[in-house]
Tab-separated table of C-alpha atoms in Angstrom:
chain	number	residue	atom	x	y	z
T	25	UNK	CA	86.487	151.534	47.258
T	26	UNK	CA	90.272	151.713	47.498
T	27	UNK	CA	92.309	149.183	45.526
T	28	UNK	CA	89.370	147.118	44.354
T	29	UNK	CA	90.383	144.397	41.935
T	30	UNK	CA	88.621	144.100	38.603
T	31	UNK	CA	89.462	141.597	35.898
T	32	UNK	CA	89.453	143.142	32.433
T	33	UNK	CA	88.662	140.595	29.712
T	34	UNK	CA	91.488	141.441	27.348
T	35	UNK	CA	94.876	140.124	26.254
T	36	UNK	CA	95.500	143.451	24.464
T	37	UNK	CA	98.185	145.410	26.378
T	38	UNK	CA	97.295	148.682	24.580
T	39	UNK	CA	93.706	148.427	25.780
T	40	UNK	CA	94.822	147.540	29.294
T	41	UNK	CA	97.103	150.597	29.474
T	42	UNK	CA	94.389	152.911	28.144
T	43	UNK	CA	91.809	151.680	30.625
T	44	UNK	CA	94.201	151.589	33.616
T	45	UNK	CA	95.113	155.218	32.963
T	46	UNK	CA	91.429	156.165	33.038
T	47	UNK	CA	90.678	154.088	36.142
T	48	UNK	CA	93.470	155.650	38.172
T	49	UNK	CA	94.949	154.156	41.334
T	50	UNK	CA	91.719	153.357	43.178
T	51	UNK	CA	91.255	150.258	41.030
T	52	UNK	CA	93.677	147.451	40.288
T	53	UNK	CA	93.199	145.819	36.904
T	54	UNK	CA	93.987	142.174	36.377
T	55	UNK	CA	93.946	140.308	33.093
T	56	UNK	CA	92.639	136.823	32.357
T	57	UNK	CA	96.283	135.693	32.132
T	58	UNK	CA	96.836	136.925	35.716
T	59	UNK	CA	94.073	134.485	36.679
T	60	UNK	CA	95.530	131.601	34.676
T	61	UNK	CA	93.141	132.007	31.719
T	62	UNK	CA	95.219	131.998	28.556
T	63	UNK	CA	92.724	130.913	25.913
T	64	UNK	CA	90.931	133.292	23.577
T	65	UNK	CA	87.748	134.483	25.290
T	66	UNK	CA	84.767	133.695	23.055
T	67	UNK	CA	82.920	136.511	21.292
T	68	UNK	CA	80.364	134.932	18.987
T	69	UNK	CA	77.412	137.314	19.285
T	70	UNK	CA	75.983	139.489	16.472
T	71	UNK	CA	76.128	142.723	18.528
T	72	UNK	CA	78.721	144.638	20.542
T	73	UNK	CA	76.490	144.372	23.628
T	74	UNK	CA	76.188	140.607	23.174
T	75	UNK	CA	79.932	140.120	22.785
T	76	UNK	CA	80.780	142.270	25.815
T	77	UNK	CA	78.306	140.323	27.963
T	78	UNK	CA	79.505	136.959	26.641
T	79	UNK	CA	83.130	137.791	27.512
T	80	UNK	CA	82.285	139.146	30.978
T	81	UNK	CA	80.096	136.125	31.782
T	82	UNK	CA	82.828	133.742	30.627
T	83	UNK	CA	85.368	135.357	32.976
T	84	UNK	CA	82.943	135.569	35.873
T	85	UNK	CA	82.032	131.885	35.534
T	86	UNK	CA	85.711	130.907	35.441
T	87	UNK	CA	86.898	133.095	38.338
T	88	UNK	CA	83.898	134.127	40.435
T	89	UNK	CA	85.447	137.624	40.570
T	90	UNK	CA	84.137	141.054	39.616
T	91	UNK	CA	85.042	141.693	36.002
T	92	UNK	CA	84.276	143.680	32.901
T	93	UNK	CA	84.672	143.251	29.177
T	94	UNK	CA	84.358	145.611	26.269
T	95	UNK	CA	83.631	145.265	22.608
T	96	UNK	CA	84.304	148.005	20.111
T	97	UNK	CA	83.213	148.456	16.550
T	98	UNK	CA	83.961	150.921	13.814
T	99	UNK	CA	80.703	151.684	11.996
T	100	UNK	CA	81.038	153.293	8.551
T	101	UNK	CA	77.835	154.820	7.134
T	102	UNK	CA	78.650	154.281	3.453
T	103	UNK	CA	79.260	150.579	4.173
T	104	UNK	CA	75.961	150.062	5.987
T	105	UNK	CA	77.626	150.040	9.410
T	106	UNK	CA	80.521	147.745	8.463
T	107	UNK	CA	82.820	146.519	9.842
T	108	UNK	CA	80.860	146.899	13.110
T	109	UNK	CA	80.988	143.843	15.353
T	110	UNK	CA	83.527	142.289	12.934
T	111	UNK	CA	86.003	145.206	13.170
T	112	UNK	CA	88.891	143.200	14.659
T	113	UNK	CA	88.592	140.412	12.080
T	114	UNK	CA	87.297	142.418	9.105
T	115	UNK	CA	89.994	141.084	6.758
T	116	UNK	CA	90.209	137.636	8.377
T	117	UNK	CA	90.541	135.692	11.604
T	118	UNK	CA	94.211	136.740	11.968
T	119	UNK	CA	92.935	140.101	13.330
T	120	UNK	CA	95.625	141.995	11.401
T	121	UNK	CA	95.134	145.759	11.744
T	122	UNK	CA	97.041	146.602	8.550
T	123	UNK	CA	94.949	144.151	6.503
T	124	UNK	CA	91.761	145.491	8.093
T	125	UNK	CA	92.669	149.076	7.161
T	126	UNK	CA	93.648	148.019	3.628
T	127	UNK	CA	90.252	146.377	3.116
T	128	UNK	CA	88.380	149.334	4.603
T	129	UNK	CA	90.220	151.862	2.423
T	130	UNK	CA	89.705	149.688	-0.658
T	131	UNK	CA	85.956	149.497	-0.031
T	132	UNK	CA	85.775	153.274	0.433
T	133	UNK	CA	87.896	154.114	-2.621
T	134	UNK	CA	86.267	156.898	-4.637
T	135	UNK	CA	83.615	157.339	-1.927
T	136	UNK	CA	83.023	160.979	-0.935
T	137	UNK	CA	80.789	160.081	2.005
T	138	UNK	CA	83.234	158.853	4.683
T	139	UNK	CA	81.278	159.458	7.880
T	140	UNK	CA	81.979	156.875	10.587
T	141	UNK	CA	81.762	156.345	14.300
T	142	UNK	CA	83.534	154.252	16.895
T	143	UNK	CA	81.283	152.631	19.494
T	144	UNK	CA	82.384	150.828	22.663
T	145	UNK	CA	80.132	148.829	24.967
T	146	UNK	CA	81.385	147.730	28.394
T	147	UNK	CA	79.672	144.922	30.303
T	148	UNK	CA	80.388	144.893	34.047
T	149	UNK	CA	79.581	142.034	36.383
T	150	UNK	CA	79.737	143.264	39.960
T	151	UNK	CA	78.549	141.130	42.883
T	152	UNK	CA	76.732	138.934	40.370
T	153	UNK	CA	74.764	141.797	38.736
T	154	UNK	CA	75.243	142.935	35.124
T	155	UNK	CA	75.570	146.538	33.907
T	156	UNK	CA	76.205	148.069	30.459
T	157	UNK	CA	77.988	151.330	29.567
T	158	UNK	CA	78.380	152.835	26.089
T	159	UNK	CA	80.659	155.412	24.484
T	160	UNK	CA	80.414	156.808	20.949
T	161	UNK	CA	82.675	159.149	18.981
T	162	UNK	CA	81.719	160.447	15.536
T	163	UNK	CA	84.216	161.165	12.814
T	164	UNK	CA	85.333	160.172	9.333
T	165	UNK	CA	87.671	157.758	7.569
T	166	UNK	CA	90.693	159.450	6.022
T	167	UNK	CA	91.802	158.193	2.586
T	168	UNK	CA	95.299	157.355	3.908
T	169	UNK	CA	96.985	156.465	7.192
T	170	UNK	CA	98.415	159.217	9.412
T	171	UNK	CA	100.201	158.850	12.746
T	172	UNK	CA	101.930	156.095	14.692
T	173	UNK	CA	100.153	156.087	18.080
T	174	UNK	CA	97.264	153.895	19.187
T	175	UNK	CA	96.176	150.672	17.507
T	176	UNK	CA	93.527	149.195	15.239
T	177	UNK	CA	91.921	151.724	12.898
T	178	UNK	CA	93.397	154.753	14.720
T	179	UNK	CA	95.605	155.810	11.741
T	180	UNK	CA	92.564	156.284	9.452
T	181	UNK	CA	89.942	157.580	11.925
T	182	UNK	CA	89.650	161.357	12.277
T	183	UNK	CA	87.347	162.366	15.136
T	184	UNK	CA	84.782	165.084	14.488
T	185	UNK	CA	86.094	168.562	15.265
T	186	UNK	CA	89.757	167.593	14.749
T	187	UNK	CA	92.068	167.680	11.743
T	188	UNK	CA	94.238	164.792	12.950
T	189	UNK	CA	93.641	161.061	13.419
T	190	UNK	CA	93.528	159.142	16.701
T	191	UNK	CA	96.989	157.812	15.774
T	192	UNK	CA	98.353	161.388	15.770
T	193	UNK	CA	97.143	162.015	19.336
T	194	UNK	CA	98.957	161.095	22.514
T	195	UNK	CA	97.135	158.766	24.903
T	196	UNK	CA	95.736	161.441	27.279
T	197	UNK	CA	94.351	163.466	24.338
T	198	UNK	CA	92.766	160.395	22.782
T	199	UNK	CA	91.314	159.191	26.102
T	200	UNK	CA	89.713	162.606	26.644
T	201	UNK	CA	87.415	162.144	23.642
T	202	UNK	CA	87.484	158.477	22.618
T	203	UNK	CA	84.606	156.001	22.615
T	204	UNK	CA	86.457	153.752	25.060
T	205	UNK	CA	87.311	156.760	27.232
T	206	UNK	CA	83.652	157.749	27.429
T	207	UNK	CA	82.502	154.221	28.285
T	208	UNK	CA	85.243	153.763	30.904
T	209	UNK	CA	84.426	157.135	32.506
T	210	UNK	CA	80.791	155.999	32.842
T	211	UNK	CA	82.061	152.750	34.402
T	212	UNK	CA	84.365	154.639	36.799
T	213	UNK	CA	81.591	157.094	37.774
T	214	UNK	CA	79.322	154.137	38.533
T	215	UNK	CA	81.978	152.338	40.606
T	216	UNK	CA	82.920	155.444	42.582
T	217	UNK	CA	79.297	156.162	43.423
T	218	UNK	CA	78.353	152.727	44.679
T	219	UNK	CA	76.521	152.873	48.021
């Protein structure tokens, strides 16, 4: 299983770094760009599972190589699970994190109930077979931003059992508890235990 190549369906360098750190040296991650795929990978499904599978299938069809894709959503109870599958483009197709947080905080203004969870689904295509892995972390939305690490909604998401946001944690601390960390660890466990 040494130095097996996997294509990760992302153009997001932050995500790539997070996942590579969790995968360790036994796996070599490539990006779509490394394979000459520069266009935006489609994600048009109404669920995280559907989007992850759509992205992985797109890459697999284009390259014929083993690959995986993830989709992550922030699900806020008081907003009926919003932004959910639309987390990256909550405030518009520009996928601007600051605008997304502004809209989220505006919709939660005056709301005492701020329970939320991050959920990541990874779809793996390995030797033509499909597998799904999920990670979930519960927490709450803080009324203001705190911290400068991470990306996306990290400055307003406080994981359960902590008094700081994801954006106030360094990468190893965040990976130890995060939704993506959980899903990637399930993926890694699966890969390392292949017959």
